[in-house]
Short mmCIF file of C-alpha atoms in Angstrom, two decimals:
data_model
loop_
_atom_site.label_atom_id
_atom_site.label_comp_id
_atom_site.label_asym_id
_atom_site.label_seq_id
_atom_site.Cartn_x
_atom_site.Cartn_y
_atom_site.Cartn_z
CA MET J 1 146.28 67.47 192.63
CA PRO J 2 144.08 65.24 194.83
CA ASP J 3 140.81 64.16 193.44
CA ALA J 4 137.50 65.08 194.62
CA ASP J 5 133.91 64.68 195.22
CA VAL J 6 133.19 67.45 192.99
CA VAL J 7 135.46 69.91 191.13
CA VAL J 8 134.03 73.23 190.64
CA VAL J 9 135.80 75.43 187.73
CA GLY J 10 135.62 78.99 187.87
CA GLY J 11 136.00 81.10 191.28
CA GLY J 12 133.52 83.73 190.57
CA ILE J 13 130.22 84.53 192.59
CA ALA J 14 128.76 81.65 190.95
CA GLY J 15 131.63 79.39 191.49
CA LEU J 16 132.07 80.46 195.24
CA VAL J 17 128.10 80.02 196.33
CA VAL J 18 127.73 76.49 194.38
CA ALA J 19 130.81 75.55 196.41
CA ARG J 20 129.34 76.68 199.63
CA GLU J 21 126.42 74.57 198.69
CA LEU J 22 127.97 71.74 197.90
CA VAL J 23 130.23 71.68 200.71
CA LEU J 24 127.02 72.08 203.37
CA THR J 25 125.98 68.53 201.65
CA GLY J 26 128.92 66.95 202.76
CA ARG J 27 130.35 66.95 199.51
CA GLU J 28 134.48 67.49 199.37
CA VAL J 29 134.91 70.07 196.88
CA VAL J 30 137.82 71.39 195.13
CA LEU J 31 137.31 75.18 193.58
CA LEU J 32 139.64 76.07 190.44
CA GLU J 33 140.08 79.78 189.32
CA SER J 34 142.48 80.85 186.46
CA ARG J 35 143.14 84.02 187.70
CA ASP J 36 145.16 84.93 190.58
CA ARG J 37 142.06 86.23 192.54
CA LEU J 38 138.28 85.20 193.27
CA GLY J 39 135.16 87.07 192.49
CA GLY J 40 134.51 86.93 188.59
CA GLN J 41 133.14 90.33 187.87
CA VAL J 42 132.64 91.19 191.82
CA ALA J 43 136.10 92.76 192.24
CA MET J 44 138.34 95.54 193.91
CA HIS J 45 140.56 98.12 192.62
CA SER J 46 142.01 101.58 193.98
CA VAL J 47 141.65 104.97 192.72
CA ALA J 48 142.96 108.08 194.21
CA GLY J 49 143.51 105.71 197.52
CA ILE J 50 140.27 104.27 197.66
CA ASP J 51 138.95 100.98 197.22
CA LEU J 52 136.27 101.03 194.96
CA ASP J 53 134.04 98.25 193.15
CA ALA J 54 135.96 97.49 189.53
CA GLY J 55 133.17 95.23 188.56
CA ALA J 56 129.36 95.09 189.98
CA GLU J 57 128.89 97.81 192.54
CA ALA J 58 125.46 97.01 193.68
CA PHE J 59 122.86 94.79 193.44
CA ALA J 60 118.59 94.31 192.79
CA THR J 61 116.52 94.42 196.09
CA ARG J 62 113.96 91.99 194.73
CA GLY J 63 113.57 89.00 195.88
CA ASP J 64 115.09 87.24 198.95
CA ASP J 65 117.88 85.19 197.20
CA ILE J 66 121.05 87.96 198.28
CA PRO J 67 119.40 88.78 201.75
CA ALA J 68 119.09 85.71 202.71
CA LEU J 69 123.18 85.17 201.66
CA LEU J 70 123.89 88.28 202.92
CA ASP J 71 122.29 87.01 206.46
CA ILE J 72 123.97 83.77 206.24
CA LEU J 73 127.35 85.63 205.70
CA ARG J 74 126.64 88.00 208.70
CA LEU J 75 126.98 90.88 206.20
CA THR J 76 122.89 92.52 206.91
CA GLY J 77 124.38 95.39 208.97
CA GLU J 78 126.46 96.53 206.16
CA VAL J 79 123.95 96.94 204.01
CA VAL J 80 123.58 100.36 202.31
CA THR J 81 120.86 101.93 199.55
CA PRO J 82 121.65 104.83 197.50
CA ALA J 83 120.80 108.48 197.51
CA ALA J 84 117.17 109.34 197.05
CA ASP J 85 118.30 111.49 194.01
CA PRO J 86 116.67 110.20 190.88
CA ALA J 87 119.34 109.47 187.83
CA TRP J 88 118.69 111.29 184.30
CA LEU J 89 118.57 110.83 181.10
CA TYR J 90 120.46 111.94 178.16
CA ARG J 91 118.55 112.25 175.40
CA ALA J 92 119.48 112.08 171.72
CA ASP J 93 119.18 115.21 171.42
CA GLY J 94 121.80 116.28 173.76
CA THR J 95 119.61 117.39 176.54
CA ALA J 96 119.00 115.84 179.86
CA VAL J 97 116.30 115.48 182.20
CA PRO J 98 115.42 113.27 184.91
CA LEU J 99 114.49 109.49 184.34
CA PRO J 100 110.52 108.80 185.37
CA ALA J 101 109.81 108.21 188.96
CA THR J 102 107.64 105.26 188.70
CA SER J 103 109.09 102.78 186.20
CA LEU J 104 110.57 99.69 185.88
CA LEU J 105 113.22 98.92 183.26
CA GLY J 106 112.11 102.46 181.80
CA ILE J 107 109.01 101.48 181.63
CA PRO J 108 106.58 104.10 182.69
CA ALA J 109 103.66 103.27 184.81
CA VAL J 110 102.05 106.61 184.26
CA PRO J 111 102.84 107.03 180.74
CA LEU J 112 101.47 110.65 180.43
CA ALA J 113 103.30 111.78 183.55
CA ARG J 114 104.72 115.14 183.36
CA ASP J 115 108.35 113.52 183.53
CA VAL J 116 107.45 110.81 181.06
CA VAL J 117 106.42 113.26 178.58
CA ALA J 118 109.38 115.57 179.58
CA ALA J 119 111.64 112.77 178.22
CA ILE J 120 109.85 111.33 175.14
CA GLY J 121 107.76 114.34 173.89
CA ARG J 122 103.80 114.27 173.79
CA ARG J 123 103.34 112.31 170.84
CA ALA J 124 105.03 109.05 172.05
CA ALA J 125 103.59 109.40 175.39
CA TRP J 126 100.16 109.55 174.01
CA ARG J 127 101.04 106.25 171.86
CA ALA J 128 102.23 104.48 175.07
CA GLN J 129 98.71 105.75 176.68
CA LEU J 130 97.37 103.23 173.79
CA ASP J 131 98.30 100.70 176.52
CA ALA J 132 95.04 101.49 178.10
CA LEU J 133 93.08 100.29 175.03
CA LEU J 134 94.64 97.20 173.92
CA PRO J 135 93.86 93.63 175.27
CA SER J 136 95.79 92.29 177.97
CA LEU J 137 97.10 89.43 175.30
CA VAL J 138 98.47 91.87 173.11
CA GLY J 139 102.32 91.30 173.98
CA ALA J 140 101.38 88.73 176.32
CA LYS J 141 103.69 85.99 174.63
CA ALA J 142 106.30 88.31 174.23
CA GLU J 143 110.40 86.84 174.60
CA THR J 144 111.89 90.26 175.01
CA VAL J 145 111.55 93.05 176.82
CA GLY J 146 111.72 95.20 173.73
CA GLU J 147 108.69 93.01 172.11
CA LEU J 148 106.33 93.33 174.45
CA VAL J 149 106.89 97.30 175.28
CA ARG J 150 106.96 97.67 171.57
CA ARG J 151 103.90 95.95 171.15
CA ARG J 152 102.22 97.94 174.18
CA MET J 153 103.29 101.15 174.23
CA GLY J 154 105.33 101.88 170.88
CA ALA J 155 108.67 102.25 169.77
CA GLY J 156 109.03 105.65 171.31
CA VAL J 157 109.31 104.36 174.65
CA VAL J 158 111.43 101.61 173.89
CA ASP J 159 114.25 103.83 172.11
CA GLY J 160 113.51 106.72 174.43
CA LEU J 161 113.56 105.19 177.97
CA VAL J 162 113.96 101.42 177.90
CA ALA J 163 116.82 101.03 175.84
CA PRO J 164 118.82 103.68 177.88
CA VAL J 165 118.50 101.65 180.87
CA VAL J 166 118.61 98.29 179.76
CA ARG J 167 122.22 99.11 178.08
CA GLY J 168 123.00 100.77 181.26
CA VAL J 169 121.66 98.17 183.93
CA HIS J 170 122.11 94.63 181.84
CA SER J 171 124.71 95.95 179.07
CA SER J 172 122.49 94.54 176.69
CA GLU J 173 119.44 95.60 173.99
CA PRO J 174 115.73 95.85 174.93
CA ASP J 175 115.51 93.26 172.12
CA GLU J 176 118.30 90.74 173.14
CA LEU J 177 116.82 90.83 177.12
CA ALA J 178 114.72 88.13 177.88
CA LEU J 179 111.86 89.47 179.39
CA ASP J 180 111.12 86.64 182.21
CA ARG J 181 114.63 87.10 183.48
CA ALA J 182 114.78 90.54 183.36
CA ALA J 183 111.43 91.24 184.98
CA PRO J 184 110.13 88.18 186.61
CA GLY J 185 106.36 88.45 187.04
CA LEU J 186 105.86 91.36 184.93
CA ARG J 187 103.85 88.94 181.87
CA SER J 188 101.59 87.47 184.63
CA ALA J 189 100.93 91.23 186.35
CA LEU J 190 100.19 92.40 182.82
CA LEU J 191 97.42 89.38 182.72
CA LYS J 192 96.22 90.32 185.86
CA GLU J 193 96.05 94.07 185.94
CA GLY J 194 95.06 94.31 182.03
CA THR J 195 97.85 96.92 181.00
CA LEU J 196 101.53 97.17 181.07
CA ALA J 197 101.25 100.41 182.66
CA GLN J 198 99.29 98.62 185.79
CA ALA J 199 101.49 96.08 185.90
CA VAL J 200 104.60 97.94 186.16
CA HIS J 201 102.64 99.68 188.96
CA ALA J 202 101.68 96.63 190.61
CA GLN J 203 105.34 95.27 190.24
CA ARG J 204 106.55 98.64 191.67
CA ALA J 205 104.12 98.42 194.77
CA LYS J 206 105.71 94.40 195.41
CA ALA J 207 108.99 95.57 195.88
CA PRO J 208 110.62 96.41 199.20
CA ALA J 209 110.09 99.80 200.94
CA GLY J 210 112.92 102.03 199.55
CA SER J 211 115.45 102.15 196.98
CA LEU J 212 115.53 99.18 194.33
CA VAL J 213 119.32 98.69 194.50
CA ALA J 214 121.24 98.22 197.46
CA SER J 215 125.22 97.48 198.17
CA LEU J 216 127.93 97.07 200.85
CA ARG J 217 129.58 99.67 202.87
CA GLY J 218 132.93 99.78 201.97
CA GLY J 219 132.08 97.91 198.35
CA LEU J 220 130.44 95.33 197.31
CA PHE J 221 133.77 93.15 196.68
CA ARG J 222 133.53 92.48 200.30
CA LEU J 223 130.91 89.79 199.64
CA VAL J 224 133.93 88.00 197.68
CA ASP J 225 135.64 88.21 200.92
CA ALA J 226 132.93 86.37 202.99
CA LEU J 227 132.35 83.94 200.72
CA GLU J 228 136.02 82.99 200.31
CA ALA J 229 136.10 82.86 204.16
CA GLU J 230 133.16 80.65 204.44
CA LEU J 231 134.98 78.23 202.07
CA GLU J 232 138.04 78.21 203.99
CA ARG J 233 136.03 77.59 207.04
CA PHE J 234 134.44 74.60 205.58
CA GLY J 235 137.58 73.19 204.25
CA VAL J 236 137.30 73.48 200.59
CA GLU J 237 139.90 73.54 198.58
CA VAL J 238 140.62 76.76 196.48
CA ARG J 239 143.25 77.02 193.85
CA THR J 240 143.70 80.33 192.29
CA GLY J 241 145.85 80.68 189.11
CA THR J 242 144.87 77.48 187.84
CA PRO J 243 143.27 77.31 184.39
CA VAL J 244 141.35 74.35 183.28
CA VAL J 245 141.76 73.29 179.77
CA GLU J 246 139.65 70.16 179.15
CA ALA J 247 136.76 68.98 181.30
CA ASP J 248 134.47 66.35 180.82
CA ALA J 249 131.79 64.33 183.19
CA GLY J 250 134.86 62.71 185.24
CA GLY J 251 137.01 65.51 185.96
CA VAL J 252 139.33 67.88 184.45
CA THR J 253 142.61 68.67 183.00
CA THR J 254 144.67 71.81 184.13
CA ALA J 255 147.12 73.81 182.06
CA ALA J 256 149.82 72.41 184.04
CA GLY J 257 148.57 68.93 182.87
CA GLU J 258 147.39 67.70 186.11
CA ARG J 259 143.91 65.70 186.08
CA VAL J 260 141.54 66.12 188.89
CA ASP J 261 138.77 63.26 189.22
CA GLY J 262 135.17 64.52 190.08
CA GLU J 263 131.78 65.72 189.04
CA VAL J 264 132.20 68.64 187.50
CA VAL J 265 130.46 72.00 188.07
CA LEU J 266 131.40 74.55 185.59
CA ALA J 267 131.10 77.97 186.86
CA ALA J 268 133.00 79.59 184.37
CA PRO J 269 131.88 79.86 180.72
CA PHE J 270 134.09 77.25 179.62
CA ALA J 271 133.10 75.74 176.25
CA VAL J 272 129.87 77.40 176.38
CA ASP J 273 128.06 78.76 172.96
CA ALA J 274 126.82 81.90 174.63
CA PRO J 275 126.72 85.55 173.61
CA ARG J 276 129.55 87.37 174.68
CA THR J 277 129.83 91.33 174.73
CA ARG J 278 133.20 93.51 176.21
CA VAL J 279 132.30 96.37 178.22
CA ARG J 280 135.07 98.95 179.70
CA VAL J 281 134.34 100.77 182.86
CA ALA J 282 136.27 104.01 183.34
CA THR J 283 136.24 105.42 186.97
CA ILE J 284 138.11 108.97 187.24
CA ALA J 285 138.54 110.88 190.71
CA VAL J 286 138.05 114.81 190.50
CA ASP J 287 138.89 117.52 192.90
CA ALA J 288 135.53 119.15 192.77
CA PRO J 289 134.03 119.94 196.37
CA GLU J 290 131.62 122.25 194.58
CA LEU J 291 130.43 119.99 192.18
CA GLY J 292 127.17 118.30 193.93
CA ALA J 293 124.82 116.22 192.48
CA PRO J 294 124.23 118.19 189.10
CA ARG J 295 122.51 114.86 187.68
CA GLY J 296 121.29 112.86 190.58
CA THR J 297 123.01 109.73 191.10
CA GLY J 298 123.97 109.16 187.42
CA VAL J 299 123.24 109.65 183.65
CA LEU J 300 121.73 106.80 181.32
CA VAL J 301 122.61 107.73 177.86
CA ALA J 302 120.13 107.17 174.95
CA ARG J 303 121.79 105.88 171.38
CA GLY J 304 122.98 108.29 169.07
CA ALA J 305 123.53 111.39 171.93
CA PRO J 306 125.86 113.49 170.52
CA ASP J 307 129.53 114.14 171.42
CA VAL J 308 129.18 111.32 173.96
CA ALA J 309 130.90 108.20 174.00
CA ALA J 310 129.61 106.51 177.30
CA ARG J 311 126.53 104.71 177.92
CA ALA J 312 125.98 105.08 181.14
CA LEU J 313 127.81 107.50 184.34
CA THR J 314 127.24 106.98 187.74
CA HIS J 315 128.01 109.60 190.18
CA LEU J 316 129.56 107.28 192.65
CA THR J 317 129.98 109.86 195.29
CA ALA J 318 126.61 111.19 194.81
CA LYS J 319 125.13 107.63 195.40
CA TRP J 320 126.95 106.29 198.26
CA GLY J 321 126.92 107.98 201.25
CA TRP J 322 129.58 106.12 202.93
CA LEU J 323 132.12 106.81 200.12
CA ALA J 324 131.34 110.64 200.00
CA GLU J 325 132.14 110.15 203.83
CA ALA J 326 135.50 108.36 202.85
CA THR J 327 136.70 111.15 200.40
CA PRO J 328 136.51 114.82 199.69
CA LEU J 329 137.07 113.82 195.73
CA GLN J 330 134.38 113.36 193.28
CA LEU J 331 134.71 109.72 191.91
CA ILE J 332 132.80 109.32 188.60
CA ARG J 333 132.46 105.91 186.95
CA LEU J 334 131.67 105.67 183.23
CA SER J 335 130.95 102.65 180.81
CA TYR J 336 131.26 101.88 177.69
CA ASP J 337 130.61 99.40 174.81
CA GLU J 338 132.87 97.18 173.06
CA GLY J 339 135.17 98.82 170.31
CA VAL J 340 135.16 102.28 172.21
CA GLU J 341 138.45 103.89 172.93
CA VAL J 342 138.42 104.74 176.29
CA THR J 343 141.20 107.10 177.68
CA PRO J 344 141.24 109.10 181.11
CA GLU J 345 140.57 112.19 178.81
CA ARG J 346 137.65 110.53 177.25
CA ALA J 347 136.21 109.94 180.09
CA HIS J 348 136.84 113.53 181.67
CA ARG J 349 134.93 114.80 178.74
CA ASP J 350 132.03 112.59 178.77
CA ALA J 351 131.56 113.30 182.52
CA GLU J 352 131.80 117.27 181.87
CA ARG J 353 129.01 116.61 179.07
CA LEU J 354 126.91 114.42 180.79
CA LEU J 355 127.02 116.19 184.21
CA GLY J 356 126.35 119.32 182.50
CA ALA J 357 129.55 120.93 184.55
CA PRO J 358 133.65 121.82 183.66
CA LEU J 359 135.54 119.56 185.95
CA PRO J 360 139.30 119.83 186.62
CA ALA J 361 141.46 117.43 185.35
CA PRO J 362 141.25 113.68 186.86
CA VAL J 363 143.93 113.42 189.91
CA ASP J 364 143.75 109.82 189.44
CA ALA J 365 141.92 107.31 187.01
CA ALA J 366 141.46 103.57 186.24
CA ILE J 367 139.91 101.92 182.94
CA VAL J 368 138.71 98.20 183.41
CA ASP J 369 137.81 95.59 180.60
CA TRP J 370 135.12 93.04 181.31
CA GLU J 371 133.46 90.18 179.28
CA ARG J 372 129.55 89.47 179.76
CA VAL J 373 128.07 86.14 178.66
CA GLY J 374 124.95 86.38 177.47
CA ARG J 375 122.32 83.55 178.28
CA ARG J 376 122.48 80.59 176.31
CA ALA J 377 120.00 79.59 174.11
CA ASP J 378 120.07 75.57 174.96
CA PRO J 379 118.01 75.46 178.34
CA GLU J 380 119.75 72.14 179.31
CA HIS J 381 122.30 73.04 182.14
CA ALA J 382 123.90 70.09 182.50
CA ILE J 383 125.57 68.97 179.53
CA ASP J 384 127.97 65.95 178.74
CA GLY J 385 127.13 65.32 182.47
CA MET J 386 128.61 68.69 183.88
CA HIS J 387 126.60 71.12 185.45
CA ARG J 388 126.93 74.73 184.58
CA VAL J 389 126.40 77.88 186.57
CA GLY J 390 126.90 81.28 185.98
CA GLU J 391 125.28 83.97 183.78
CA ALA J 392 125.21 82.15 180.88
CA GLU J 393 122.67 79.72 182.69
CA SER J 394 121.07 82.22 184.88
CA GLY J 395 120.88 85.20 183.00
CA THR J 396 122.25 88.74 183.85
CA GLY J 397 122.05 90.15 187.27
CA LEU J 398 123.41 89.20 190.46
CA ALA J 399 120.49 87.93 192.26
CA ALA J 400 119.71 85.56 189.52
CA VAL J 401 123.11 84.30 189.51
CA ILE J 402 123.26 83.38 193.36
CA ARG J 403 119.56 81.99 193.22
CA PHE J 404 120.68 79.88 190.18
CA ALA J 405 124.07 78.70 192.26
CA ARG J 406 122.36 78.35 195.31
CA SER J 407 119.65 75.51 193.98
CA THR J 408 121.59 73.92 191.49
CA GLY J 409 124.03 73.00 194.53
CA ARG J 410 121.08 71.85 196.35
CA GLU J 411 119.85 69.78 193.67
CA ILE J 412 123.46 67.75 192.96
CA PRO J 413 122.60 64.38 194.96
CA SER J 414 124.35 64.82 198.23
CA GLU J 415 126.47 62.37 200.15
CA GLY J 416 125.40 63.25 203.91
CA SER J 417 125.10 66.77 204.89
CA ALA J 418 127.13 69.49 207.18
CA ASP J 419 125.95 71.82 209.71
CA GLU J 420 125.94 75.71 208.56
CA GLY J 421 126.79 76.44 212.21
#
């Protein structure tokens, strides 16, 4: 295998993006991916003959990083937003209520709003309202989302609202989720506005009009195809099915014993000391045209909810209009924590309970396992002369991963430049 200026280890979104940035600065790039496909946690599988996202299925619309990349890739016209129906909360007592309409990571902008009281009860809502009486400095130095909300609004909001959202969206716990990574600007908004509720309101007001998330018509996995085409266009050598077993500042060694010399960018969790969790995702297809959208676009599950193993449900055909147009079937996706035994039958029972409606047996199902890598505690991103990108460096979320990969690719010293054409 020939040497290169830069060797990128890992062909997930971070690796594809950083490779593109590097080749545009004039570097000769080789990308090595251990699996037989690219994209990492942005992947495709087929359920009932429909191509669906097997991993990430949406991205946060906050910030310019993903819109800018989609514009470059000529995918802006393919962006779609979910249905406006609210998601629901399946509470610890087994009842279901709509999630509060105005919130951020489950943090309510109006603690005494009717939907907040319905979700967490009057006592917890009144405790949350005490946020208005606290000095702005209370909680301002919190490191995690859980610490901030607990100090400002109390445990009732953390356990009843924030935890289900954080577990469902970030596969994490509130006390493990770094505040500045999950909610950039919320800390400064708290100091400026004086209360956490007003800070949430201000952050929501700054967000783009419409939905807080979006995807691509046909599936988010189309992003991988577009990035792969870009790398081919610019002459990046991409090798799938090529595991790397050793890496140092001067190059890497593959499982086949080949040495590839060059500056190294690790875009996979190679020898990374970071927390890891496994997530299992089950997707079922049921023939139930009368179902409608009984719980909006999906359901987030409070810890301790009875007789339900899933931590979140996404009603895909209720959420995405293009998907509802593509099939008469109902497509339902459920997420599970590590250690839960998941079968199509288990997913079917959980879907019935969370949607509050009987469902026929699935006509097809698929179960996929993912490993999520948490952010490393060590903030140094260049270790032993090797650069690192990916979730362990940037934190969770596609926007954070793309932002960090693009900036890293631009910051590595270049040898000339290339026209993006």
